[in-house]
Coordinates of C-alpha atoms and ligand atoms in Angstrom, one line a residue:
M1 CA -138.4 -43.9 -50.0
K2 CA -138.9 -44.1 -53.7
E3 CA -136.1 -46.7 -53.9
T4 CA -138.3 -48.8 -51.6
I5 CA -141.4 -48.1 -53.4
D6 CA -139.5 -49.4 -56.7
I7 CA -138.1 -52.3 -55.2
I8 CA -141.6 -53.6 -53.8
L9 CA -143.0 -52.7 -57.3
N10 CA -140.5 -54.6 -59.1
E11 CA -140.9 -57.6 -57.1
C12 CA -144.5 -57.7 -57.0
L13 CA -144.4 -57.2 -61.5
T14 CA -141.8 -60.0 -61.6
E15 CA -144.2 -62.4 -59.4
L16 CA -147.0 -61.7 -61.9
D17 CA -144.8 -62.3 -64.9
N18 CA -144.4 -65.6 -64.4
N19 CA -147.7 -66.9 -66.0
P20 CA -149.0 -67.3 -62.3
T21 CA -152.4 -69.4 -61.4
Q22 CA -155.6 -67.6 -60.3
D23 CA -154.3 -69.0 -56.9
E24 CA -151.0 -67.4 -57.4
I25 CA -152.5 -64.4 -58.4
Q26 CA -154.7 -64.0 -55.3
S27 CA -151.3 -64.3 -52.9
V28 CA -150.0 -61.5 -55.0
K29 CA -152.9 -59.5 -54.1
V30 CA -152.7 -60.3 -50.1
K31 CA -148.7 -60.0 -50.1
F32 CA -148.8 -56.5 -51.7
L33 CA -152.2 -54.8 -51.7
G34 CA -154.0 -56.5 -48.3
K35 CA -154.8 -55.0 -45.3
N36 CA -151.5 -56.1 -44.1
G37 CA -149.6 -56.0 -47.7
R38 CA -146.3 -54.5 -48.1
L39 CA -147.5 -51.3 -50.3
T40 CA -150.5 -50.9 -47.9
A41 CA -147.9 -50.9 -45.1
L42 CA -145.9 -47.8 -46.6
L43 CA -149.2 -45.9 -46.6
K44 CA -149.7 -46.9 -43.1
G45 CA -146.4 -45.0 -42.3
L46 CA -147.1 -42.0 -44.3
K47 CA -148.4 -40.5 -40.9
D48 CA -144.7 -40.3 -39.6
L49 CA -143.3 -38.2 -42.5
S50 CA -143.1 -34.5 -42.6
P51 CA -145.6 -32.7 -44.2
Q52 CA -143.4 -31.8 -47.0
E53 CA -142.7 -35.5 -47.9
K54 CA -146.3 -36.9 -47.2
P55 CA -147.8 -35.9 -50.4
L56 CA -144.9 -36.8 -52.5
V57 CA -144.7 -40.6 -51.0
G58 CA -148.5 -40.7 -50.9
Q59 CA -148.4 -40.0 -55.0
L60 CA -145.6 -42.6 -55.6
V61 CA -147.1 -45.2 -53.5
N62 CA -150.8 -44.5 -55.5
L63 CA -148.9 -45.0 -58.9
A64 CA -147.1 -48.0 -58.0
R65 CA -150.6 -49.3 -56.8
E66 CA -152.4 -48.5 -60.0
R67 CA -149.5 -50.0 -62.0
I68 CA -150.0 -53.2 -59.9
E69 CA -153.7 -53.5 -60.1
A70 CA -153.7 -52.7 -63.9
K71 CA -151.2 -55.9 -64.2
I72 CA -153.4 -58.0 -62.0
A73 CA -156.0 -57.2 -64.2
A74 CA -154.3 -58.0 -67.3
V75 CA -153.2 -61.4 -66.0
E76 CA -156.7 -62.3 -64.8
E77 CA -157.8 -61.8 -68.1
A78 CA -154.8 -63.9 -69.6
V79 CA -155.8 -66.6 -67.2
K80 CA -159.7 -66.3 -67.9
Q81 CA -158.8 -66.6 -71.9
Q82 CA -156.6 -69.8 -71.3
K83 CA -159.3 -71.5 -69.5
L84 CA -161.9 -71.0 -72.1
K85 CA -159.5 -71.8 -74.7
E86 CA -159.2 -75.1 -73.2
K87 CA -162.7 -76.0 -72.3
I88 CA -163.3 -75.1 -76.0
E89 CA -160.8 -77.7 -77.2
S90 CA -161.8 -80.4 -74.9
E91 CA -165.4 -80.1 -75.8
Y92 CA -164.8 -80.0 -79.8
I93 CA -166.6 -82.1 -81.6
D94 CA -165.7 -82.9 -85.3
I95 CA -169.1 -82.8 -86.9
T96 CA -167.4 -83.9 -90.3
A97 CA -166.2 -86.9 -88.7
D98 CA -166.6 -90.2 -90.7
F99 CA -169.4 -92.2 -88.7
T100 CA -170.1 -95.0 -90.8
H101 CA -168.7 -97.7 -88.6
G102 CA -171.2 -96.6 -86.2
K103 CA -174.0 -99.4 -85.7
R104 CA -177.7 -98.4 -86.0
G105 CA -180.8 -99.8 -83.9
A106 CA -183.9 -100.8 -86.2
L107 CA -187.6 -102.0 -85.3
H108 CA -187.9 -105.7 -85.1
P109 CA -189.8 -107.4 -88.2
L110 CA -192.8 -107.9 -86.3
S111 CA -192.9 -104.5 -84.9
M112 CA -192.2 -102.9 -88.3
V113 CA -194.8 -104.9 -89.7
N114 CA -197.4 -104.4 -86.8
K115 CA -196.9 -100.4 -87.1
Q116 CA -197.5 -100.9 -91.0
L117 CA -200.8 -102.8 -90.2
M118 CA -201.8 -100.1 -87.7
E119 CA -201.5 -97.2 -89.9
I120 CA -203.2 -99.0 -92.9
F121 CA -206.4 -100.0 -90.7
S122 CA -206.1 -96.2 -89.1
D123 CA -206.0 -94.8 -92.3
M124 CA -209.7 -97.0 -93.2
G125 CA -211.0 -95.5 -90.0
F126 CA -210.5 -98.2 -87.7
V127 CA -209.8 -97.2 -84.1
V128 CA -207.1 -99.2 -82.2
K129 CA -208.1 -100.9 -78.8
E130 CA -206.0 -103.3 -76.4
G131 CA -206.9 -106.0 -74.0
P132 CA -205.1 -108.0 -71.4
E133 CA -203.0 -110.8 -72.3
V134 CA -203.9 -112.9 -68.8
E135 CA -207.7 -113.5 -69.7
T136 CA -210.4 -115.1 -68.0
D137 CA -212.0 -118.0 -69.5
Y138 CA -215.4 -116.4 -69.9
Y139 CA -213.6 -113.9 -72.3
N140 CA -211.7 -116.0 -74.0
F141 CA -214.2 -119.1 -74.6
Q142 CA -217.5 -118.7 -73.0
A143 CA -218.7 -115.2 -73.9
L144 CA -217.2 -116.2 -77.6
N145 CA -220.2 -119.0 -77.7
T146 CA -217.2 -121.6 -76.5
P147 CA -218.7 -123.5 -73.4
L148 CA -216.7 -125.2 -71.1
D149 CA -216.1 -128.8 -73.1
H150 CA -216.6 -127.7 -76.4
P151 CA -214.6 -129.4 -78.9
A152 CA -213.6 -125.9 -80.5
R153 CA -211.1 -125.6 -77.3
D154 CA -209.1 -128.3 -78.3
M155 CA -207.7 -126.3 -81.0
Q156 CA -206.7 -123.8 -78.7
D157 CA -205.0 -125.2 -75.7
T158 CA -203.0 -122.9 -73.8
F159 CA -201.2 -122.0 -70.2
Y160 CA -203.4 -121.9 -67.2
I161 CA -202.7 -119.8 -64.4
T162 CA -205.6 -121.0 -62.6
E163 CA -208.8 -123.3 -63.7
S164 CA -210.6 -120.2 -64.9
I165 CA -207.6 -117.7 -65.8
L166 CA -205.3 -118.5 -68.5
L167 CA -202.8 -116.8 -71.1
R168 CA -205.3 -115.5 -74.0
T169 CA -205.3 -117.9 -77.0
H170 CA -206.6 -115.1 -79.6
T171 CA -207.5 -111.5 -79.6
S172 CA -210.7 -112.3 -80.1
P173 CA -212.0 -111.5 -76.3
N174 CA -211.5 -108.1 -76.9
Q175 CA -214.7 -108.2 -79.4
V176 CA -216.7 -108.7 -76.6
R177 CA -214.8 -106.2 -74.1
V178 CA -215.4 -103.8 -76.8
M179 CA -218.9 -104.6 -77.7
E180 CA -219.7 -104.7 -73.8
Q181 CA -218.4 -101.2 -73.4
S182 CA -219.5 -99.3 -76.7
R183 CA -222.4 -99.0 -78.9
P184 CA -222.6 -99.5 -82.5
P185 CA -221.4 -97.9 -85.0
I186 CA -218.0 -99.9 -84.0
K187 CA -215.1 -100.2 -86.2
M188 CA -211.8 -101.5 -84.4
I189 CA -208.9 -103.4 -84.3
C190 CA -206.9 -104.7 -81.5
P191 CA -203.4 -106.2 -81.8
G192 CA -201.8 -108.2 -79.4
K193 CA -199.6 -111.3 -78.0
C194 CA -201.3 -114.9 -77.7
Y195 CA -200.3 -117.9 -76.4
R196 CA -201.1 -121.5 -77.2
V197 CA -199.5 -125.0 -76.8
D198 CA -197.7 -125.0 -80.2
D199 CA -194.4 -125.3 -81.4
D200 CA -193.3 -125.9 -85.0
A201 CA -191.7 -124.2 -88.0
T202 CA -195.2 -121.9 -88.4
H203 CA -196.8 -122.2 -85.0
S204 CA -194.6 -120.4 -82.0
P205 CA -196.1 -120.8 -78.4
I206 CA -196.3 -117.1 -78.3
F207 CA -197.3 -115.3 -81.3
N208 CA -199.4 -112.2 -82.7
Q209 CA -202.4 -111.3 -83.8
I210 CA -204.9 -108.7 -84.9
E211 CA -208.5 -108.5 -84.2
G212 CA -210.6 -106.6 -86.6
L213 CA -214.6 -105.9 -85.6
V214 CA -217.3 -104.1 -87.5
V215 CA -220.8 -103.6 -86.0
D216 CA -223.4 -101.5 -87.5
K217 CA -226.9 -101.7 -89.1
N218 CA -226.7 -103.5 -92.6
V219 CA -223.2 -105.1 -92.3
T220 CA -222.7 -107.7 -94.8
L221 CA -220.0 -110.4 -95.9
C222 CA -219.5 -108.3 -98.9
D223 CA -218.2 -105.8 -96.4
L224 CA -215.5 -108.2 -94.8
K225 CA -214.3 -109.1 -98.2
G226 CA -214.1 -105.7 -99.5
T227 CA -212.3 -104.5 -96.1
I228 CA -209.7 -107.4 -96.6
E229 CA -209.7 -106.8 -100.4
A230 CA -208.3 -103.2 -99.6
F231 CA -206.3 -103.6 -96.7
S232 CA -204.5 -106.8 -98.6
K233 CA -203.7 -104.9 -101.6
K234 CA -202.3 -102.1 -99.5
F235 CA -200.3 -104.6 -97.2
F236 CA -199.1 -106.7 -100.6
S237 CA -199.9 -105.1 -104.0
D238 CA -202.6 -103.8 -105.9
S239 CA -203.0 -107.1 -107.8
T240 CA -203.7 -109.1 -104.7
K241 CA -207.1 -111.2 -104.5
V242 CA -209.2 -112.6 -102.1
R243 CA -210.9 -115.7 -101.9
L244 CA -213.2 -116.8 -99.0
R245 CA -214.0 -120.7 -98.1
P246 CA -216.3 -121.9 -95.4
S247 CA -215.1 -122.7 -92.2
F248 CA -216.0 -122.9 -88.8
F249 CA -215.7 -120.6 -85.5
P250 CA -217.9 -120.8 -82.7
F251 CA -218.5 -117.0 -82.5
T252 CA -218.9 -116.3 -86.3
E253 CA -221.9 -117.5 -88.4
P254 CA -221.3 -118.2 -91.1
S255 CA -217.7 -118.5 -90.9
V256 CA -214.7 -118.2 -93.7
E257 CA -211.0 -119.0 -94.1
V258 CA -209.4 -116.3 -96.2
D259 CA -206.8 -116.8 -98.6
L260 CA -204.8 -114.3 -100.7
T261 CA -203.3 -114.5 -104.1
C262 CA -199.6 -115.9 -103.1
S263 CA -197.3 -112.8 -102.9
N264 CA -194.5 -114.7 -104.1
C265 CA -195.5 -116.1 -107.6
G266 CA -198.5 -113.7 -107.8
G267 CA -201.3 -117.1 -108.5
K268 CA -199.1 -119.1 -110.3
G269 CA -198.0 -121.6 -108.0
C270 CA -194.7 -121.8 -106.4
R271 CA -193.2 -123.4 -103.1
L272 CA -194.4 -120.8 -100.8
C273 CA -198.3 -121.6 -101.6
K274 CA -197.0 -125.2 -102.3
G275 CA -198.2 -124.6 -105.8
T276 CA -201.5 -123.6 -105.2
G277 CA -201.3 -119.9 -105.8
W278 CA -203.2 -118.8 -102.6
L279 CA -201.9 -118.4 -99.2
E280 CA -204.2 -118.9 -96.2
V281 CA -204.2 -115.8 -94.1
L282 CA -207.0 -115.3 -91.8
G283 CA -210.3 -116.4 -90.1
A284 CA -213.4 -114.4 -90.2
G285 CA -217.1 -114.4 -90.5
M286 CA -220.1 -112.5 -89.4
V287 CA -220.6 -111.7 -85.6
N288 CA -222.5 -114.6 -84.0
P289 CA -226.1 -113.2 -82.8
F290 CA -225.8 -115.1 -79.8
V291 CA -222.1 -113.1 -79.0
L292 CA -224.2 -109.8 -79.9
D293 CA -226.8 -110.2 -77.9
N294 CA -224.8 -111.5 -75.1
C295 CA -222.9 -108.3 -75.2
G296 CA -226.2 -106.3 -74.9
I297 CA -226.5 -105.4 -78.9
D298 CA -229.6 -106.4 -80.6
S299 CA -229.1 -108.5 -83.2
Q300 CA -232.5 -107.9 -85.0
I301 CA -231.1 -104.2 -85.6
Y302 CA -227.6 -104.6 -86.0
S303 CA -225.2 -107.2 -87.5
G304 CA -221.1 -107.1 -87.8
F305 CA -218.0 -108.9 -89.1
A306 CA -214.7 -110.0 -87.1
F307 CA -211.8 -111.0 -88.7
G308 CA -208.4 -112.0 -86.7
F309 CA -204.7 -112.9 -88.4
G310 CA -201.2 -113.7 -87.6
I311 CA -198.9 -110.9 -87.7
D312 CA -196.1 -113.1 -87.6
R313 CA -197.7 -115.1 -90.5
M314 CA -198.3 -112.0 -92.4
T315 CA -194.5 -111.1 -91.9
M316 CA -193.5 -114.4 -92.8
I317 CA -195.1 -114.0 -96.0
K318 CA -193.9 -110.7 -96.6
Y319 CA -190.4 -111.5 -96.0
G320 CA -190.4 -115.1 -97.1
I321 CA -189.5 -116.4 -93.7
S322 CA -189.7 -119.8 -93.7
D323 CA -189.6 -120.7 -89.9
I324 CA -191.5 -118.4 -87.3
R325 CA -188.9 -119.4 -84.4
L326 CA -186.2 -117.3 -86.1
M327 CA -188.2 -114.0 -85.0
Y328 CA -188.1 -115.1 -81.7
Q329 CA -184.2 -116.0 -81.5
N330 CA -182.7 -112.7 -82.3
D331 CA -179.9 -113.4 -84.0
I332 CA -178.5 -110.2 -85.4
R333 CA -177.6 -112.0 -88.7
F334 CA -181.0 -112.9 -89.6
L335 CA -182.6 -109.8 -88.0
Q336 CA -180.3 -107.6 -90.3
Q337 CA -181.4 -109.4 -93.6
I338 CA -184.9 -107.8 -93.1
V339 CA -184.1 -104.8 -91.4
G340 CA -181.2 -104.2 -93.1
Ligands
FA5_401 C1 -208.2 -117.5 -84.4 O1 -207.7 -117.6 -83.8 C2 -210.0 -116.6 -84.4 N1 -209.9 -115.8 -83.3 C3 -209.9 -115.7 -85.7 C4 -211.0 -115.1 -85.8 C5 -211.2 -114.2 -85.5 C6 -212.1 -115.7 -86.5 C7 -212.4 -113.4 -85.6 C8 -213.3 -115.5 -86.7 C9 -213.6 -114.0 -86.2 P1 -207.0 -119.0 -85.9 O2 -206.7 -120.1 -84.6 O3 -207.1 -119.7 -87.2 O4 -208.2 -118.3 -85.4 O5 -205.8 -118.4 -85.6 C10 -205.6 -117.0 -86.6 C11 -204.2 -116.7 -87.3 O6 -203.4 -116.7 -85.9 C12 -204.1 -117.6 -88.2 O7 -204.1 -117.8 -89.3 C13 -201.9 -118.3 -87.9 O8 -201.9 -116.8 -88.7 C14 -202.1 -117.4 -86.4 N2 -201.9 -118.4 -85.7 C15 -202.9 -119.3 -84.7 N3 -201.5 -119.8 -83.9 C16 -200.6 -119.8 -84.3 C17 -199.6 -120.2 -83.6 N4 -199.4 -120.9 -82.7 N5 -198.1 -119.3 -84.1 C18 -198.3 -118.2 -85.0 N6 -199.5 -118.2 -85.5 C19 -200.6 -118.6 -85.1

């Protein structure tokens, strides 16, 4: 009987010696230790042995079983360690690898400038608002003192969806929307896309404006000039000077065009400023009392200023871009020159 036990034991240990897989280990368990396994069969046969033989053979079978179980545990541990090693190797990341060949994304120049402008105005206490790009004729023109057939509409021809719904030509409709919804003091800016039937090197059919509006008691043209000056010094440079020239917008009275000293030549005169030393950057003025009253704000008590400028134009001036269309063609070679 001892010989039979040794043969079974050796056979089993040999099978476990050959780097078995987890499935093969399972088969060995079933084959030798399972319900109908070979070692189990020996235990079942004990009942046929004599009382003297029974404890002896039983002890031998149990010893063999213990050796097989210990071997199985060792082999299973080896399989587990091997799997772990393979997993670690397959998931290895070389954090010292050279990634300089990888391309990094960057904000588009217009988004970059818009973000910068928002930060400057937020620091100055302006609240950022938004308004619809698809606008009604009422908000885009009529509420801004520009009735049907007003000649000022000619300068802002646009894309009409119906006779009374259009793509907004400027961000000024948001002056009205904000004044209708809130009471003074108001201090807001509103960035957004605008649309006009324009198309040349400095005018795009789609472009971006920022509207500014301040309404309170005793707001004057000096406050407008001071605000533009403070903003321009932050955006361009400390030496930037501001100049106001008379102009006309139906929704401001008086109205002004605002010029800044040329950021390229500092006011000496160059190609960018066409030798004048000044760059025209925005339209502005004191909110027309008609517009205030129309929004339910008593023009006898309150006054306000508003301004509107092109983000595209600011970007062109800041980065010396000569053609606005470059910013909408998404040529990576152009974009890389601006954002690196
Ligand atoms: C207006 O749009 C007025 N709403 C501005 C304003 C606001 C006046 C508040 C008074 C009070 P204007 O048409 O000048 O004004 O446009 C303002 C700026 O938008 C221009 O200086 C220019 O920088 C930009 N702009 C206008 N049309 C285009 C265009 N087609 N492409 C690119 N930029 C444009």
